[in-house]
């Protein structure tokens, strides 16, 4: 890992411990069920919107076994208003897959076999539930990396996606992987936002290519 990559990761870790989101209801746990549920709900949904749904789901379905036993109609009713209902159907299907497996896998490649879980979501679950050293690349992280390292091109282009994945993997620190991963998410969600980025509050602004250009 280059000195620049080490510095990027170290600055994000320090920032997260002081300024990141530290009290979200799915944090401070290694329970893969709770982490998986939050990651699915946060796909295309903001934290403030997803949080009450997350808490209601846990109140009704406290573990993956209870979710797997439920009827799909009940799951969809509880999901009502959150949108993108395929996520609820996939969640129910994946819960039954997990029960059939005897529990959640710990490795990203195995988590990707669950219904509705792509590479980035699987990586996030592996990081937060098992401390695996995996790269994530959700929309917020793509924006952070594309701006900071001046990655040009259209989102979704194969070459651009591959370059971003390669970059994301090269930046992974050797320790504090959970804190670093959460820092990337929080930086994109609260500072390096889609509209007017808050560069004055960014821990890596001094080395950001988009800002320099």
GROMACS .gro file of C-alpha atoms in nm:
model
  213
    1UNK     CA    1   0.000   0.000   0.000
    2UNK     CA    2   0.132   0.343  -0.093
    3UNK     CA    3   0.199   0.617   0.162
    4UNK     CA    4  -0.087   0.817   0.006
    5UNK     CA    5  -0.331   0.527   0.056
    6UNK     CA    6  -0.222   0.478   0.417
    7UNK     CA    7  -0.268   0.849   0.488
    8UNK     CA    8  -0.613   0.852   0.323
    9UNK     CA    9  -0.733   0.562   0.539
   10UNK     CA   10  -0.575   0.699   0.858
   11UNK     CA   11  -0.737   1.040   0.817
   12UNK     CA   12  -1.079   0.883   0.762
   13UNK     CA   13  -1.043   0.661   1.070
   14UNK     CA   14  -0.948   0.959   1.289
   15UNK     CA   15  -1.237   1.164   1.148
   16UNK     CA   16  -1.489   0.886   1.202
   17UNK     CA   17  -1.401   0.850   1.569
   18UNK     CA   18  -1.458   1.220   1.626
   19UNK     CA   19  -1.723   1.323   1.376
   20UNK     CA   20  -1.884   1.013   1.226
   21UNK     CA   21  -2.222   0.864   1.308
   22UNK     CA   22  -2.168   0.653   1.619
   23UNK     CA   23  -2.518   0.590   1.754
   24UNK     CA   24  -2.714   0.429   1.472
   25UNK     CA   25  -2.929   0.139   1.599
   26UNK     CA   26  -2.748  -0.123   1.387
   27UNK     CA   27  -2.401  -0.023   1.508
   28UNK     CA   28  -2.198  -0.175   1.792
   29UNK     CA   29  -2.309  -0.527   1.710
   30UNK     CA   30  -2.162  -0.830   1.537
   31UNK     CA   31  -2.505  -0.981   1.474
   32UNK     CA   32  -2.511  -1.052   1.099
   33UNK     CA   33  -2.893  -1.051   1.097
   34UNK     CA   34  -2.915  -0.694   1.225
   35UNK     CA   35  -2.635  -0.577   0.998
   36UNK     CA   36  -2.787  -0.748   0.693
   37UNK     CA   37  -3.131  -0.604   0.767
   38UNK     CA   38  -2.991  -0.251   0.793
   39UNK     CA   39  -2.784  -0.284   0.476
   40UNK     CA   40  -3.085  -0.399   0.275
   41UNK     CA   41  -3.308  -0.123   0.412
   42UNK     CA   42  -3.042   0.139   0.340
   43UNK     CA   43  -3.026   0.045  -0.027
   44UNK     CA   44  -3.176   0.352  -0.199
   45UNK     CA   45  -3.316   0.478   0.133
   46UNK     CA   46  -3.181   0.741   0.371
   47UNK     CA   47  -3.098   0.663   0.733
   48UNK     CA   48  -3.372   0.883   0.880
   49UNK     CA   49  -3.638   0.706   0.671
   50UNK     CA   50  -3.509   0.353   0.725
   51UNK     CA   51  -3.453   0.372   1.101
   52UNK     CA   52  -3.817   0.342   1.223
   53UNK     CA   53  -3.879   0.056   0.979
   54UNK     CA   54  -3.566  -0.118   1.104
   55UNK     CA   55  -3.680  -0.091   1.465
   56UNK     CA   56  -4.031  -0.217   1.382
   57UNK     CA   57  -3.886  -0.512   1.191
   58UNK     CA   58  -3.669  -0.610   1.487
   59UNK     CA   59  -3.966  -0.580   1.720
   60UNK     CA   60  -4.166  -0.824   1.506
   61UNK     CA   61  -3.883  -1.040   1.367
   62UNK     CA   62  -3.610  -1.055   1.631
   63UNK     CA   63  -3.395  -1.303   1.440
   64UNK     CA   64  -3.357  -1.459   1.098
   65UNK     CA   65  -3.554  -1.768   1.201
   66UNK     CA   66  -3.866  -1.568   1.285
   67UNK     CA   67  -3.840  -1.381   0.956
   68UNK     CA   68  -3.801  -1.706   0.764
   69UNK     CA   69  -4.112  -1.852   0.929
   70UNK     CA   70  -4.327  -1.549   0.847
   71UNK     CA   71  -4.566  -1.529   0.554
   72UNK     CA   72  -4.453  -1.301   0.274
   73UNK     CA   73  -4.771  -1.092   0.302
   74UNK     CA   74  -4.685  -1.002   0.661
   75UNK     CA   75  -4.334  -0.899   0.560
   76UNK     CA   76  -4.466  -0.684   0.278
   77UNK     CA   77  -4.722  -0.521   0.511
   78UNK     CA   78  -4.449  -0.430   0.759
   79UNK     CA   79  -4.240  -0.295   0.469
   80UNK     CA   80  -4.527  -0.082   0.338
   81UNK     CA   81  -4.419   0.276   0.269
   82UNK     CA   82  -4.047   0.202   0.246
   83UNK     CA   83  -4.061   0.144  -0.130
   84UNK     CA   84  -3.867  -0.083  -0.365
   85UNK     CA   85  -4.069  -0.384  -0.253
   86UNK     CA   86  -3.842  -0.631  -0.428
   87UNK     CA   87  -3.608  -0.575  -0.133
   88UNK     CA   88  -3.871  -0.714   0.105
   89UNK     CA   89  -3.934  -1.017  -0.115
   90UNK     CA   90  -3.559  -1.080  -0.146
   91UNK     CA   91  -3.517  -1.035   0.229
   92UNK     CA   92  -3.778  -1.301   0.299
   93UNK     CA   93  -3.627  -1.540   0.045
   94UNK     CA   94  -3.275  -1.484   0.177
   95UNK     CA   95  -3.388  -1.545   0.536
   96UNK     CA   96  -3.503  -1.892   0.433
   97UNK     CA   97  -3.171  -1.947   0.254
   98UNK     CA   98  -2.982  -1.856   0.572
   99UNK     CA   99  -3.191  -2.092   0.785
  100UNK     CA  100  -3.133  -2.371   0.534
  101UNK     CA  101  -2.758  -2.304   0.553
  102UNK     CA  102  -2.766  -2.318   0.931
  103UNK     CA  103  -2.660  -1.956   0.973
  104UNK     CA  104  -2.510  -1.657   0.798
  105UNK     CA  105  -2.191  -1.711   0.599
  106UNK     CA  106  -1.894  -1.498   0.705
  107UNK     CA  107  -1.724  -1.461   0.368
  108UNK     CA  108  -1.826  -1.206   0.107
  109UNK     CA  109  -1.838  -1.449  -0.184
  110UNK     CA  110  -2.075  -1.675   0.010
  111UNK     CA  111  -2.293  -1.386   0.126
  112UNK     CA  112  -2.331  -1.284  -0.239
  113UNK     CA  113  -2.521  -1.607  -0.300
  114UNK     CA  114  -2.809  -1.482  -0.086
  115UNK     CA  115  -3.104  -1.333  -0.271
  116UNK     CA  116  -3.079  -0.958  -0.321
  117UNK     CA  117  -2.721  -0.920  -0.199
  118UNK     CA  118  -2.462  -0.778  -0.436
  119UNK     CA  119  -2.089  -0.744  -0.396
  120UNK     CA  120  -2.087  -0.419  -0.196
  121UNK     CA  121  -2.366  -0.521   0.042
  122UNK     CA  122  -2.204  -0.860   0.098
  123UNK     CA  123  -1.873  -0.688   0.171
  124UNK     CA  124  -2.035  -0.454   0.424
  125UNK     CA  125  -2.196  -0.747   0.607
  126UNK     CA  126  -1.865  -0.936   0.611
  127UNK     CA  127  -1.679  -0.630   0.744
  128UNK     CA  128  -1.920  -0.539   1.022
  129UNK     CA  129  -2.020  -0.889   1.133
  130UNK     CA  130  -1.690  -1.074   1.095
  131UNK     CA  131  -1.419  -0.810   1.057
  132UNK     CA  132  -1.331  -0.924   0.707
  133UNK     CA  133  -1.103  -0.698   0.502
  134UNK     CA  134  -1.335  -0.623   0.210
  135UNK     CA  135  -1.400  -0.315  -0.004
  136UNK     CA  136  -1.744  -0.160  -0.036
  137UNK     CA  137  -1.863   0.054  -0.324
  138UNK     CA  138  -2.212   0.191  -0.271
  139UNK     CA  139  -2.330   0.516  -0.427
  140UNK     CA  140  -2.185   0.736  -0.154
  141UNK     CA  141  -1.847   0.565  -0.166
  142UNK     CA  142  -1.834   0.588  -0.545
  143UNK     CA  143  -1.887   0.963  -0.519
  144UNK     CA  144  -1.615   1.006  -0.255
  145UNK     CA  145  -1.357   0.807  -0.449
  146UNK     CA  146  -1.448   0.952  -0.790
  147UNK     CA  147  -1.413   1.306  -0.658
  148UNK     CA  148  -1.106   1.256  -0.445
  149UNK     CA  149  -0.908   1.070  -0.711
  150UNK     CA  150  -1.064   1.245  -1.013
  151UNK     CA  151  -1.207   0.931  -1.172
  152UNK     CA  152  -1.382   1.046  -1.488
  153UNK     CA  153  -1.658   0.868  -1.679
  154UNK     CA  154  -2.022   0.775  -1.645
  155UNK     CA  155  -2.148   0.582  -1.341
  156UNK     CA  156  -2.218   0.223  -1.434
  157UNK     CA  157  -1.966   0.208  -1.718
  158UNK     CA  158  -1.776  -0.119  -1.692
  159UNK     CA  159  -1.433   0.045  -1.714
  160UNK     CA  160  -1.523   0.309  -1.456
  161UNK     CA  161  -1.672   0.054  -1.218
  162UNK     CA  162  -1.365  -0.167  -1.246
  163UNK     CA  163  -1.133   0.124  -1.182
  164UNK     CA  164  -1.331   0.223  -0.874
  165UNK     CA  165  -1.331  -0.133  -0.738
  166UNK     CA  166  -0.955  -0.160  -0.791
  167UNK     CA  167  -0.905   0.173  -0.617
  168UNK     CA  168  -1.136   0.081  -0.328
  169UNK     CA  169  -0.946  -0.243  -0.269
  170UNK     CA  170  -0.607  -0.068  -0.284
  171UNK     CA  171  -0.710   0.179  -0.011
  172UNK     CA  172  -0.811  -0.081   0.249
  173UNK     CA  173  -0.616  -0.037   0.573
  174UNK     CA  174  -0.452  -0.327   0.751
  175UNK     CA  175  -0.648  -0.255   1.069
  176UNK     CA  176  -0.955  -0.065   1.186
  177UNK     CA  177  -1.146  -0.197   0.883
  178UNK     CA  178  -1.488  -0.149   1.045
  179UNK     CA  179  -1.416   0.213   1.140
  180UNK     CA  180  -1.270   0.288   0.797
  181UNK     CA  181  -1.569   0.135   0.616
  182UNK     CA  182  -1.817   0.330   0.827
  183UNK     CA  183  -1.612   0.645   0.769
  184UNK     CA  184  -1.645   0.610   0.392
  185UNK     CA  185  -2.020   0.566   0.425
  186UNK     CA  186  -2.057   0.859   0.662
  187UNK     CA  187  -1.831   1.090   0.463
  188UNK     CA  188  -2.040   1.037   0.150
  189UNK     CA  189  -2.370   1.068   0.336
  190UNK     CA  190  -2.294   1.377   0.546
  191UNK     CA  191  -2.000   1.570   0.394
  192UNK     CA  192  -1.920   1.471   0.035
  193UNK     CA  193  -2.286   1.499  -0.056
  194UNK     CA  194  -2.434   1.502  -0.404
  195UNK     CA  195  -2.515   1.875  -0.410
  196UNK     CA  196  -2.298   2.124  -0.227
  197UNK     CA  197  -2.015   1.925  -0.074
  198UNK     CA  198  -1.899   2.046   0.268
  199UNK     CA  199  -1.531   2.054   0.178
  200UNK     CA  200  -1.451   2.263   0.485
  201UNK     CA  201  -1.548   1.966   0.704
  202UNK     CA  202  -1.377   1.696   0.496
  203UNK     CA  203  -1.076   1.514   0.650
  204UNK     CA  204  -0.921   1.448   0.308
  205UNK     CA  205  -0.995   1.782   0.139
  206UNK     CA  206  -0.628   1.876   0.119
  207UNK     CA  207  -0.555   1.585  -0.117
  208UNK     CA  208  -0.886   1.589  -0.310
  209UNK     CA  209  -0.828   1.619  -0.685
  210UNK     CA  210  -1.182   1.739  -0.757
  211UNK     CA  211  -1.139   2.024  -0.512
  212UNK     CA  212  -0.800   2.115  -0.656
  213UNK     CA  213  -0.934   2.113  -1.010
   0.00000   0.00000   0.00000
